[in-house]
CSV table of C-alpha atoms in Angstrom, one decimal:
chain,number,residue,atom,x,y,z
N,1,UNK,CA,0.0,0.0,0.0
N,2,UNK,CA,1.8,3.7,-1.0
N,3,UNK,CA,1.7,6.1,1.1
N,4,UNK,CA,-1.4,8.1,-0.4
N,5,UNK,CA,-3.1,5.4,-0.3
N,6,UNK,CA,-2.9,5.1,3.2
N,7,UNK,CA,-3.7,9.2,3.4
N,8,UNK,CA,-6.6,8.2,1.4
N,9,UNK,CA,-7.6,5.6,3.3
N,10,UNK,CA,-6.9,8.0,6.5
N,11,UNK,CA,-9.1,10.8,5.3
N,12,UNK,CA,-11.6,8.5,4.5
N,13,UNK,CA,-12.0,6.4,7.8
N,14,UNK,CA,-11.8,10.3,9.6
N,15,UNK,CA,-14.6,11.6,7.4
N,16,UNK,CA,-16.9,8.5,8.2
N,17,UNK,CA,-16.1,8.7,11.8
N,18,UNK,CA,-16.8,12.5,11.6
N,19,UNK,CA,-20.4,12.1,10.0
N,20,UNK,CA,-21.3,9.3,12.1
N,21,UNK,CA,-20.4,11.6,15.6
N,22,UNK,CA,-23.0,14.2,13.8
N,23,UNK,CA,-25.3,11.6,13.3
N,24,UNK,CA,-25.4,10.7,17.0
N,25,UNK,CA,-25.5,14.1,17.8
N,26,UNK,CA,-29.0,16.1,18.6
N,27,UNK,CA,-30.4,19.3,19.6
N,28,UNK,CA,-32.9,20.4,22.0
N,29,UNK,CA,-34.7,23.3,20.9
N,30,UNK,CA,-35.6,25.8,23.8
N,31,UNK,CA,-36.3,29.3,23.6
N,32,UNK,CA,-34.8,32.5,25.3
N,33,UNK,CA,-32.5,32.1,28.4
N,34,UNK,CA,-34.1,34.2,30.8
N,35,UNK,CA,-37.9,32.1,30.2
N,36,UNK,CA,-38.5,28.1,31.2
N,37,UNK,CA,-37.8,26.6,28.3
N,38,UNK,CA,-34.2,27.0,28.8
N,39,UNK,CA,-33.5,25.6,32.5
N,40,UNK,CA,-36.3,22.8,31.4
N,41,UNK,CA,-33.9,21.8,28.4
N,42,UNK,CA,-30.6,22.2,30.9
N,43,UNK,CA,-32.6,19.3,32.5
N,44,UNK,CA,-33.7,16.8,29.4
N,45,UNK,CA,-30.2,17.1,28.0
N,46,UNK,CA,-28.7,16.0,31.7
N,47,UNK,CA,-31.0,12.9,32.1
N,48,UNK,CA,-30.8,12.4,28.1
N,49,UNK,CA,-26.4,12.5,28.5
N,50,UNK,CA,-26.9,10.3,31.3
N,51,UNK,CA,-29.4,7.5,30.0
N,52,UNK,CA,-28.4,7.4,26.3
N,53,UNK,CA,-24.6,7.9,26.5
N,54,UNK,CA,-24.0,6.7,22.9
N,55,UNK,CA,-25.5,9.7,21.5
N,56,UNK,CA,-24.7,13.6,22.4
N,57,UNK,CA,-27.4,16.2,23.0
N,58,UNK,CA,-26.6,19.9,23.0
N,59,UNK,CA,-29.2,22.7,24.0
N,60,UNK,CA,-30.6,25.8,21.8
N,61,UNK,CA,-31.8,28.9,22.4
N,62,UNK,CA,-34.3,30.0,20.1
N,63,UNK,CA,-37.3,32.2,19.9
N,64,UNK,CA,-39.4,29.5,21.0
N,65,UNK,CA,-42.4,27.9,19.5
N,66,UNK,CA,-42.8,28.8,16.2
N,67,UNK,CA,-39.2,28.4,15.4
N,68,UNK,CA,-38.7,25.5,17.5
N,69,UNK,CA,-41.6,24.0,14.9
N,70,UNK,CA,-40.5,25.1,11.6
N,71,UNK,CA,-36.8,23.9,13.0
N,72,UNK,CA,-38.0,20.9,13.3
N,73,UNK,CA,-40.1,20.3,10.0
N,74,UNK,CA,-36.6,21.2,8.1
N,75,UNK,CA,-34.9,18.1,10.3
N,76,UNK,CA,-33.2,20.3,12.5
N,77,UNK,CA,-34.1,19.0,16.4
N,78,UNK,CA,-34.9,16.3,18.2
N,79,UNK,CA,-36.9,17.5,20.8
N,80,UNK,CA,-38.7,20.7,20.8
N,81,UNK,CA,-40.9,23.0,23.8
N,82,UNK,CA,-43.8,24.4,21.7
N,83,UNK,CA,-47.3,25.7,23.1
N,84,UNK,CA,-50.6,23.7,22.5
N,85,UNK,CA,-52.0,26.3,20.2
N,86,UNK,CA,-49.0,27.0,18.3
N,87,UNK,CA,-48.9,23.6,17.8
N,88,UNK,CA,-52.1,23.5,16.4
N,89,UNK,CA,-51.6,26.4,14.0
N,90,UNK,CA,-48.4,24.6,12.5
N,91,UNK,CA,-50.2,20.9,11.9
N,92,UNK,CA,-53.4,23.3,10.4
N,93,UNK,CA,-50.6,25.6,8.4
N,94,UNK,CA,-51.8,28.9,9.4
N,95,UNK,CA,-50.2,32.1,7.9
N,96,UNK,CA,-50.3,34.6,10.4
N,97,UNK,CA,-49.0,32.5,12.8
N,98,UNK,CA,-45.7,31.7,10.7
N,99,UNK,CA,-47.0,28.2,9.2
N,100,UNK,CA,-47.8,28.9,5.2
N,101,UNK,CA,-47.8,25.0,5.1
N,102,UNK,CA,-49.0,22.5,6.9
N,103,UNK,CA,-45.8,21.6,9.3
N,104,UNK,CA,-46.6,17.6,8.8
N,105,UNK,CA,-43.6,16.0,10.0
N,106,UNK,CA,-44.1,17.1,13.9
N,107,UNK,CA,-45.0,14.4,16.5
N,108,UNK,CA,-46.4,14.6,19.7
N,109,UNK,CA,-43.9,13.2,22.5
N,110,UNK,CA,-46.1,14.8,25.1
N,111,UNK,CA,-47.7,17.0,27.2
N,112,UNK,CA,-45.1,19.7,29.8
N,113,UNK,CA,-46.7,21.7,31.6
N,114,UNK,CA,-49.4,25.0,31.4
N,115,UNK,CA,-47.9,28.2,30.7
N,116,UNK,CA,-49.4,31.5,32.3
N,117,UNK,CA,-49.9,34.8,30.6
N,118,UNK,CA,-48.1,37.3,33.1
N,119,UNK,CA,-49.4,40.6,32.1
N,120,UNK,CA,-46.6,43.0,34.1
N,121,UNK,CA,-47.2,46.4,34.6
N,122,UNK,CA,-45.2,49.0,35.9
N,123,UNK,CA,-47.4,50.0,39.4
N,124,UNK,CA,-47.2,54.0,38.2
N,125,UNK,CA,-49.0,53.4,34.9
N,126,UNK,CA,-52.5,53.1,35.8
N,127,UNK,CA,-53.3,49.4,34.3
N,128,UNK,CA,-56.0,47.5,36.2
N,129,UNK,CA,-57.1,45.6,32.9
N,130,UNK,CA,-56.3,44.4,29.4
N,131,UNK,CA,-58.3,47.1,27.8
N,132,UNK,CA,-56.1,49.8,29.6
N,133,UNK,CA,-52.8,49.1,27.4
N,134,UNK,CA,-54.5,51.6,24.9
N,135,UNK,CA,-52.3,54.2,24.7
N,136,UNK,CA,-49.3,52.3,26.2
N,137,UNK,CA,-46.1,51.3,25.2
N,138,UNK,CA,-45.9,47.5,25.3
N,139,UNK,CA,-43.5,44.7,25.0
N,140,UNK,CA,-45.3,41.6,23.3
N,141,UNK,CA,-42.3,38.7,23.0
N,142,UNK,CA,-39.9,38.3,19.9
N,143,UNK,CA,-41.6,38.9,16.4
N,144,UNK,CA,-43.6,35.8,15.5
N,145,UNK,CA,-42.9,33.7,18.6
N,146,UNK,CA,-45.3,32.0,20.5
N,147,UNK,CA,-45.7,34.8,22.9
N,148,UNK,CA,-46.5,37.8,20.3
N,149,UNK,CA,-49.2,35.5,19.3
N,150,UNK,CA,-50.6,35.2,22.8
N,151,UNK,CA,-50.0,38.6,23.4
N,152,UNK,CA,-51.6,39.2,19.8
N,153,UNK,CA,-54.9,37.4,20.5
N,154,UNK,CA,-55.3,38.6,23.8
N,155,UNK,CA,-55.4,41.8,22.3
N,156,UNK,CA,-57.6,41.1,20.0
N,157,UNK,CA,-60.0,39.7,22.4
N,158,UNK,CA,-60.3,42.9,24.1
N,159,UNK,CA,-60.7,44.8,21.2
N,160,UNK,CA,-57.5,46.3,20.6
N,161,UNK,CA,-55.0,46.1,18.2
N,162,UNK,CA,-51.3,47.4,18.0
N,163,UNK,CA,-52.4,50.6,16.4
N,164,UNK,CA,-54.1,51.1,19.6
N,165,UNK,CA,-50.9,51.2,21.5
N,166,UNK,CA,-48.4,54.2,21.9
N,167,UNK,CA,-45.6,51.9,21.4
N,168,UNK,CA,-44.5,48.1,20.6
N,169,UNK,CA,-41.7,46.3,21.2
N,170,UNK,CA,-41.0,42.8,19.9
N,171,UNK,CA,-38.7,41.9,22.6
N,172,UNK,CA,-36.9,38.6,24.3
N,173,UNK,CA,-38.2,38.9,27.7
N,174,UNK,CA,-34.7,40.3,29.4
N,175,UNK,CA,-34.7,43.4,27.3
N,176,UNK,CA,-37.8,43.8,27.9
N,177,UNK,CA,-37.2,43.3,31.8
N,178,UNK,CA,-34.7,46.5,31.3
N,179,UNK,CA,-37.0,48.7,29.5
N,180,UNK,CA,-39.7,48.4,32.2
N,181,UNK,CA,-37.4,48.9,35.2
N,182,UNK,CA,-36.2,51.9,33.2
N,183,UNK,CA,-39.8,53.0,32.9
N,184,UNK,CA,-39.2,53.3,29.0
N,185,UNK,CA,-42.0,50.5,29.1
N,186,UNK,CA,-45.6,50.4,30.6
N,187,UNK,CA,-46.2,46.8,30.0
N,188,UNK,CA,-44.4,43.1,29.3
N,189,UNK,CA,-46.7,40.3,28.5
N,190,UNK,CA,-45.1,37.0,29.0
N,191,UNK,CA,-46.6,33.9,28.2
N,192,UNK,CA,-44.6,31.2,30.2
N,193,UNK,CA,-44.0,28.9,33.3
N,194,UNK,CA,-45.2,29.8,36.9
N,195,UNK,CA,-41.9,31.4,38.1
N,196,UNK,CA,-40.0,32.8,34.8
N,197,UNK,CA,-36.8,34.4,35.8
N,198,UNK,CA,-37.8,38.0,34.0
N,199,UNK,CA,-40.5,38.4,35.9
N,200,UNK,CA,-38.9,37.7,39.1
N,201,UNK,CA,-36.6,39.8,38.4
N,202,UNK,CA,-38.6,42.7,38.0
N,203,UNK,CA,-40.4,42.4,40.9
N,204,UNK,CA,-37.0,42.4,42.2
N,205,UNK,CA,-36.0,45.6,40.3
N,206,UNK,CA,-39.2,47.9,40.4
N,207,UNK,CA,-43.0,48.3,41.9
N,208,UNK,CA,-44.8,46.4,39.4
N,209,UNK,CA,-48.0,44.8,39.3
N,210,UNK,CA,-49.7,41.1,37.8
N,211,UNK,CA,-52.8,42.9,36.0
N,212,UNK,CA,-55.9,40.5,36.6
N,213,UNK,CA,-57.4,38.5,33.7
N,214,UNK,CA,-60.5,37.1,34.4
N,215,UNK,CA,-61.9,33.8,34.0
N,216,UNK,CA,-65.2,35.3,32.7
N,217,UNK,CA,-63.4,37.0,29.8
N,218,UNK,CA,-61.3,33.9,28.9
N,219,UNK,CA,-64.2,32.0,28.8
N,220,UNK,CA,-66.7,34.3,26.4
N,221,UNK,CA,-63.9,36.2,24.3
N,222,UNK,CA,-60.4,34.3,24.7
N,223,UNK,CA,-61.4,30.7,24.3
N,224,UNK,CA,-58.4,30.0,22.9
N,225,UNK,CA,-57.1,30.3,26.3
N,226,UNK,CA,-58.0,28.3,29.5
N,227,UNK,CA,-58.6,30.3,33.3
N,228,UNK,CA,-55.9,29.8,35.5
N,229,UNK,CA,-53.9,31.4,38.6
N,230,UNK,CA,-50.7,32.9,39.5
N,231,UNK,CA,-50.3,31.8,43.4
N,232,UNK,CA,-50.1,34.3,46.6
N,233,UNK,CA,-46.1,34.4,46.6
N,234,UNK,CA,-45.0,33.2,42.8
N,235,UNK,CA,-43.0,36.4,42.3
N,236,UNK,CA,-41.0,38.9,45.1
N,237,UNK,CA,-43.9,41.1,46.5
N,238,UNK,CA,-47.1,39.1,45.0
N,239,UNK,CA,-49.2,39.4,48.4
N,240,UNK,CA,-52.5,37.8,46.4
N,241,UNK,CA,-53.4,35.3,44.0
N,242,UNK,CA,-53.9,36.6,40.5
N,243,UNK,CA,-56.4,35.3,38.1
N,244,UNK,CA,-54.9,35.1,34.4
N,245,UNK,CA,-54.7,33.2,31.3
N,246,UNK,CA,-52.9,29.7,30.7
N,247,UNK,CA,-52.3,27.4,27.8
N,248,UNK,CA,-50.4,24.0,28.2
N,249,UNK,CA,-46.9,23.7,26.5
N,250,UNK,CA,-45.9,20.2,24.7
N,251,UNK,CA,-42.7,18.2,23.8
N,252,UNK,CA,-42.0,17.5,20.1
N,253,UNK,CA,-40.2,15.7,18.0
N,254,UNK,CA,-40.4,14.7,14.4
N,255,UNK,CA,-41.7,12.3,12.3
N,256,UNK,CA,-38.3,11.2,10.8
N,257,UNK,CA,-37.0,10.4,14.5
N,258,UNK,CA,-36.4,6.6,14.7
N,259,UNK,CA,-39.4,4.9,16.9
N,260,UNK,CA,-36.6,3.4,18.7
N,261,UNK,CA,-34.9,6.3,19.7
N,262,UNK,CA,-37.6,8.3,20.5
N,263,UNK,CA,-39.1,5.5,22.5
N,264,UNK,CA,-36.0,5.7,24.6
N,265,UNK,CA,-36.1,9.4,24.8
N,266,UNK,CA,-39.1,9.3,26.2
N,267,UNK,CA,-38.6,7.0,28.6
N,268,UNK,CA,-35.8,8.6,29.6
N,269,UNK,CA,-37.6,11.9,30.5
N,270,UNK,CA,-40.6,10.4,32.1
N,271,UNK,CA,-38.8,7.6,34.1
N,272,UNK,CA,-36.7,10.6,35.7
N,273,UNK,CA,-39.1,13.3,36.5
N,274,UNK,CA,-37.5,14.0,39.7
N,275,UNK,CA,-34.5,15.5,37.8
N,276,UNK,CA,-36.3,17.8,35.5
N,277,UNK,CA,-38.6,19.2,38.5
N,278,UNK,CA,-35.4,19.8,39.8
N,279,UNK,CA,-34.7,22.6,37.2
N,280,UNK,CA,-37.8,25.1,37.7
N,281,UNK,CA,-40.6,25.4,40.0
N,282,UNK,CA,-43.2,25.5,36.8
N,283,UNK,CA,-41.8,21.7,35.4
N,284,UNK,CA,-43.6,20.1,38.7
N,285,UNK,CA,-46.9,19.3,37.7
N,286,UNK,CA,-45.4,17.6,34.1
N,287,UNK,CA,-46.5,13.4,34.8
N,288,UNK,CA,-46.8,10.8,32.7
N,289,UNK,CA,-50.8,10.5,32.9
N,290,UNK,CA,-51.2,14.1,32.5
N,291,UNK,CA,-48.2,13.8,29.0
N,292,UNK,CA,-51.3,12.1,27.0
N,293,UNK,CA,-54.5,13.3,28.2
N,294,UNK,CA,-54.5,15.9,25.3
N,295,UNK,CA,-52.8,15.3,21.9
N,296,UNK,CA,-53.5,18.6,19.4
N,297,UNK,CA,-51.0,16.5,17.0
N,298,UNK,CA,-50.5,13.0,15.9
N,299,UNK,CA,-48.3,11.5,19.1
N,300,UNK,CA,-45.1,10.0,18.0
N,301,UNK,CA,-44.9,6.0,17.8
N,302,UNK,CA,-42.1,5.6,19.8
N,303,UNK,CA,-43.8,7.7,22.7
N,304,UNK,CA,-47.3,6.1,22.3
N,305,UNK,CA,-45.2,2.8,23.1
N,306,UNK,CA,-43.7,4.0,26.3
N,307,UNK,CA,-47.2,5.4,27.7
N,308,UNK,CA,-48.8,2.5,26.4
N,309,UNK,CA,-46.3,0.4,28.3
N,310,UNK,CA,-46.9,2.7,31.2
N,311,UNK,CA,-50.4,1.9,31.3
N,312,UNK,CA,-51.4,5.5,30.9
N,313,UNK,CA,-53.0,4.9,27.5
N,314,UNK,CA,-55.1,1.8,25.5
């Protein structure tokens, strides 16, 4: 054998190991770091390292739910945080929420756990309701992430529109934090887990208040919504429960993901609960019977034979 030959052969053998490593390698798509998604996918890539040590798992931060979606329908991902109704809007293919196709190769691994619209207003502005943004200057989320489309239809269901507000921001939630605690802000709407660092922080930071959303409303003009409440004591200086919006948050993965693999991923994750509670106070209520008792997407065959094996579903 000469001696490029064997350089050949070198470069060859290197390459092959090289795609196979990127083979075994996947992504966790989150969203920004100062949300839940984040911390939540710290935890799944820990217990994933640790249970399935053949493969490698890094974590991304993205702008969430509509990203983490198309992400995945382009075979980027292997698991993916996404809200219930954006998931919804991407299996339909709607538009306006960022879908112009149907997204078909998404697959339900299962259900997380309820997000909670956190409408934060500065306590010198004067907000007591949704219809008193008119003529404020808001922060809704990033442009076309899951939370501008909350903050969006919420809007909408009070009869406002952006035009109706003195100023909008499309900012990740940790600008937006600054901004209010500057008082160059009058309002943040964040859709996300019981908890979420940027609020916290601005309670910390400022004397701001969790403006009420009532179940009544919810339930005759925001039906895409459910009621739900923000605890006595969820964020610094919260002295009473707050009645507010909520919408459940799924895992995904994608069609092209190996039933194998995806059965193991989910085992993973739901055999070791205890570690991904341990990340952030809002991942405590995720269980296996609650991961299936709603599926606004085809659920994944690999995780419909874990659950099935779990006895959670026929």
């Amino acid at each position: 054998m000469t001696t490029t030959t064997r350089r050949l052969l070198g470069l060859l053998f290197g390459t092959l190991l090289s795609m196979q490593a990127m083979a075994d390698h996947y992504e966790i798509l989150t969203g920004g770091t100062s949300g839940v998604y984040y911390p939540v996918g710290l935890a799944l890539k820990s217990v994933l390292d640790r249970e399935l040590p053949e493969h490698t798992f890094s974590v991304v931060s993205t702008q969430a739910s509509v990203e983490n979606l198309n992400l995945l329908q382009k075979g980027e991902g292997i698991i993916a945080l996404a809200q219930g109704d954006i998931l919804s809007d991407a299996w339909e293919g709607n538009p306006e929420a960022g879908f112009p196709s149907s997204r078909t190769r998404i697959r339900l691994i299962g259900a997380a756990y309820p997000n909670f619209i956190h409408l934060l207003a500065r306590s010198d502005a004067g907000i007591t309701s949704l219809e008193d943004l008119a003529g404020k200057r808001v922060s809704v989320g990033a442009a076309r992430s899951g939370n501008e489309l909350n903050a969006r239809a919420l809007l909408g269901a009070a009869g406002l529109s952006y035009a109706d507000l003195t100023l909008v921001e499309y900012l990740h939630y940790g600008e937006s934090v600054e901004l209010l605690v500057r008082g160059e802000l009058d309002v943040v709407i964040v859709s996300a887990g019981l908890g979420v660092a940027a609020v916290t922080e601005a309670s910390r930071r400022a004397r701001v208040d969790l403006v009420p959303i009532a179940p009544e409303f919810i339930e005759r003009r925001a039906s895409m919504f459910m009621p739900g409440v923000i605890p006595a004591g969820s964020y610094p200086g919260q002295a009473e429960a707050v009645p507010t919006a909520a919408l459940n948050n799924f895992l995904v993965t994608t069609s092209e993901a190996p039933d194998a693999l995806v059965y193991r991923i989910t085992r993973a994750i739901f055999d070791n609960l205890e570690s991904i509670y341990a990340a952030h106070p809002a991942a405590e209520v995720i269980s296996r019977e609650g991961a299936v008792a709603t599926l606004p997407i085809d659920l994944h065959p690999g995780a419909a034979r874990y659950f099935r094996q779990a006895g959670v579903m026929p």
